[in-house]
Amino acid sequence: QVQLVESGGGLVQPGGSLRLSCAASISIFNTMHWYRQAPGKEREFVASITRGGTTNYADSVKGRFTISKDNAATTLYLQMNSLKPEDTAVYFCRSWNGYWGQGTQVTVSS
C-alpha cells in the first residue's frame, strides 16, 4: 500500500504556470502517473514516468506539461506551463499498484 498526498493546485490565469507535487509514503518507485478529472467528464490520463525515467504524455498536454520525480524525496512532480481553461480539473497522482491521492484542484480562468 502507498499513501499519496498531492499539493500545489490553485487558481491561475490562462498562459500561466503551476507546479504540482505528490508526496509518497515509500522510497521505491515503479511507474507513477498523473490523471485529471473535470466536472462531468471521466478521469483521464495526463502523464507517466517509469522507474528508469521514461515519460509519456497525453496529446492534449504534450509540449506544455513535464512530469518528473525526486527519488530521494519520494516525490512526483507535474510542471504545467501555458495553461488553458480546458486544463481546469482535479489532478490526482497514482502509484504503479493502483493507489490514488486525494487530488488537488487546478482552475485556469481570468
Short mmCIF file of C-alpha atoms in Angstrom, two decimals:
data_model
loop_
_atom_site.label_atom_id
_atom_site.label_comp_id
_atom_site.label_asym_id
_atom_site.label_seq_id
_atom_site.Cartn_x
_atom_site.Cartn_y
_atom_site.Cartn_z
CA GLN A 1 0.00 0.00 0.00
CA VAL A 2 1.19 3.50 -0.93
CA GLN A 3 -0.06 6.73 0.62
CA LEU A 4 -0.02 9.73 -1.72
CA VAL A 5 -0.66 13.42 -0.97
CA GLU A 6 -0.98 15.98 -3.78
CA SER A 7 -0.37 19.70 -3.36
CA GLY A 8 0.29 22.82 -5.43
CA GLY A 9 -3.07 23.38 -7.06
CA GLY A 10 -4.79 26.73 -7.21
CA LEU A 11 -6.21 29.46 -9.42
CA VAL A 12 -4.10 30.67 -12.34
CA GLN A 13 -4.72 32.83 -15.40
CA PRO A 14 -4.58 31.38 -18.92
CA GLY A 15 -0.98 31.20 -20.07
CA GLY A 16 0.28 30.85 -16.51
CA SER A 17 2.11 28.03 -14.77
CA LEU A 18 1.71 25.76 -11.77
CA ARG A 19 3.84 23.00 -10.28
CA LEU A 20 2.04 20.10 -8.63
CA SER A 21 3.66 17.77 -6.11
CA CYS A 22 2.74 14.27 -4.95
CA ALA A 23 4.48 13.06 -1.81
CA ALA A 24 4.65 9.27 -1.49
CA SER A 25 4.98 7.23 1.69
CA ILE A 26 7.63 4.79 0.40
CA SER A 27 11.02 5.31 -1.18
CA ILE A 28 10.92 2.85 -4.07
CA PHE A 29 9.03 3.98 -7.16
CA ASN A 30 7.86 2.00 -10.11
CA THR A 31 5.82 3.79 -12.80
CA MET A 32 3.95 6.80 -11.43
CA HIS A 33 1.09 8.64 -13.10
CA TRP A 34 -0.84 11.90 -13.13
CA TYR A 35 -4.54 11.87 -14.00
CA ARG A 36 -7.17 14.61 -14.01
CA GLN A 37 -10.94 14.80 -13.83
CA ALA A 38 -13.06 17.75 -14.92
CA PRO A 39 -16.73 18.16 -13.93
CA GLY A 40 -18.96 15.85 -15.96
CA LYS A 41 -16.02 14.00 -17.51
CA GLU A 42 -14.25 10.71 -16.90
CA ARG A 43 -10.90 10.69 -15.19
CA GLU A 44 -8.24 10.89 -17.89
CA PHE A 45 -4.56 10.10 -18.17
CA VAL A 46 -2.19 13.07 -18.20
CA ALA A 47 1.38 11.78 -17.85
CA SER A 48 3.51 8.93 -16.52
CA ILE A 49 7.13 8.28 -15.65
CA THR A 50 8.81 4.89 -15.29
CA ARG A 51 11.36 3.84 -12.72
CA GLY A 52 14.06 4.49 -15.32
CA GLY A 53 12.73 7.95 -16.19
CA THR A 54 10.88 7.28 -19.45
CA THR A 55 7.95 9.68 -19.80
CA ASN A 56 4.63 9.56 -21.63
CA TYR A 57 2.06 12.31 -22.11
CA ALA A 58 -1.48 12.73 -23.29
CA ASP A 59 -1.60 14.52 -26.63
CA SER A 60 -3.52 17.38 -25.04
CA VAL A 61 -0.60 18.32 -22.76
CA LYS A 62 2.46 17.47 -24.87
CA GLY A 63 4.88 20.36 -25.07
CA ARG A 64 3.27 22.13 -22.10
CA PHE A 65 3.49 19.73 -19.14
CA THR A 66 6.55 17.97 -17.74
CA ILE A 67 6.45 15.03 -15.33
CA SER A 68 9.46 14.41 -13.10
CA LYS A 69 10.40 12.82 -9.80
CA ASP A 70 12.84 13.12 -6.94
CA ASN A 71 13.57 9.58 -5.79
CA ALA A 72 15.37 10.64 -2.61
CA ALA A 73 12.42 12.81 -1.59
CA THR A 74 9.88 10.20 -2.77
CA THR A 75 8.03 12.97 -4.59
CA LEU A 76 6.41 13.14 -8.02
CA TYR A 77 6.00 16.48 -9.82
CA LEU A 78 3.98 17.91 -12.68
CA GLN A 79 5.19 21.22 -14.11
CA MET A 80 2.32 22.81 -16.05
CA ASN A 81 3.07 25.70 -18.41
CA SER A 82 0.94 27.63 -20.91
CA LEU A 83 -2.17 26.62 -19.02
CA LYS A 84 -5.53 26.71 -20.78
CA PRO A 85 -9.08 26.86 -19.38
CA GLU A 86 -9.60 23.27 -20.54
CA ASP A 87 -6.86 22.19 -18.12
CA THR A 88 -9.22 23.01 -15.24
CA ALA A 89 -9.71 19.79 -13.26
CA VAL A 90 -8.87 17.94 -10.08
CA TYR A 91 -5.43 16.41 -10.56
CA PHE A 92 -4.56 13.05 -8.98
CA CYS A 93 -1.37 11.04 -8.72
CA ARG A 94 -1.48 7.25 -8.96
CA SER A 95 1.05 4.63 -7.96
CA TRP A 96 2.08 1.63 -10.02
CA ASN A 97 -0.04 -0.62 -7.82
CA GLY A 98 -3.26 1.38 -8.15
CA TYR A 99 -3.37 3.73 -5.17
CA TRP A 100 -4.61 7.30 -5.56
CA GLY A 101 -4.01 10.56 -3.78
CA GLN A 102 -6.84 12.81 -2.63
CA GLY A 103 -6.46 15.22 -5.55
CA THR A 104 -5.66 18.91 -5.88
CA GLN A 105 -7.85 21.44 -7.70
CA VAL A 106 -6.42 23.38 -10.65
CA THR A 107 -8.55 26.22 -12.01
CA VAL A 108 -7.45 28.17 -15.10
CA SER A 109 -9.53 31.30 -15.50
CA SER A 110 -9.31 35.06 -15.97
#
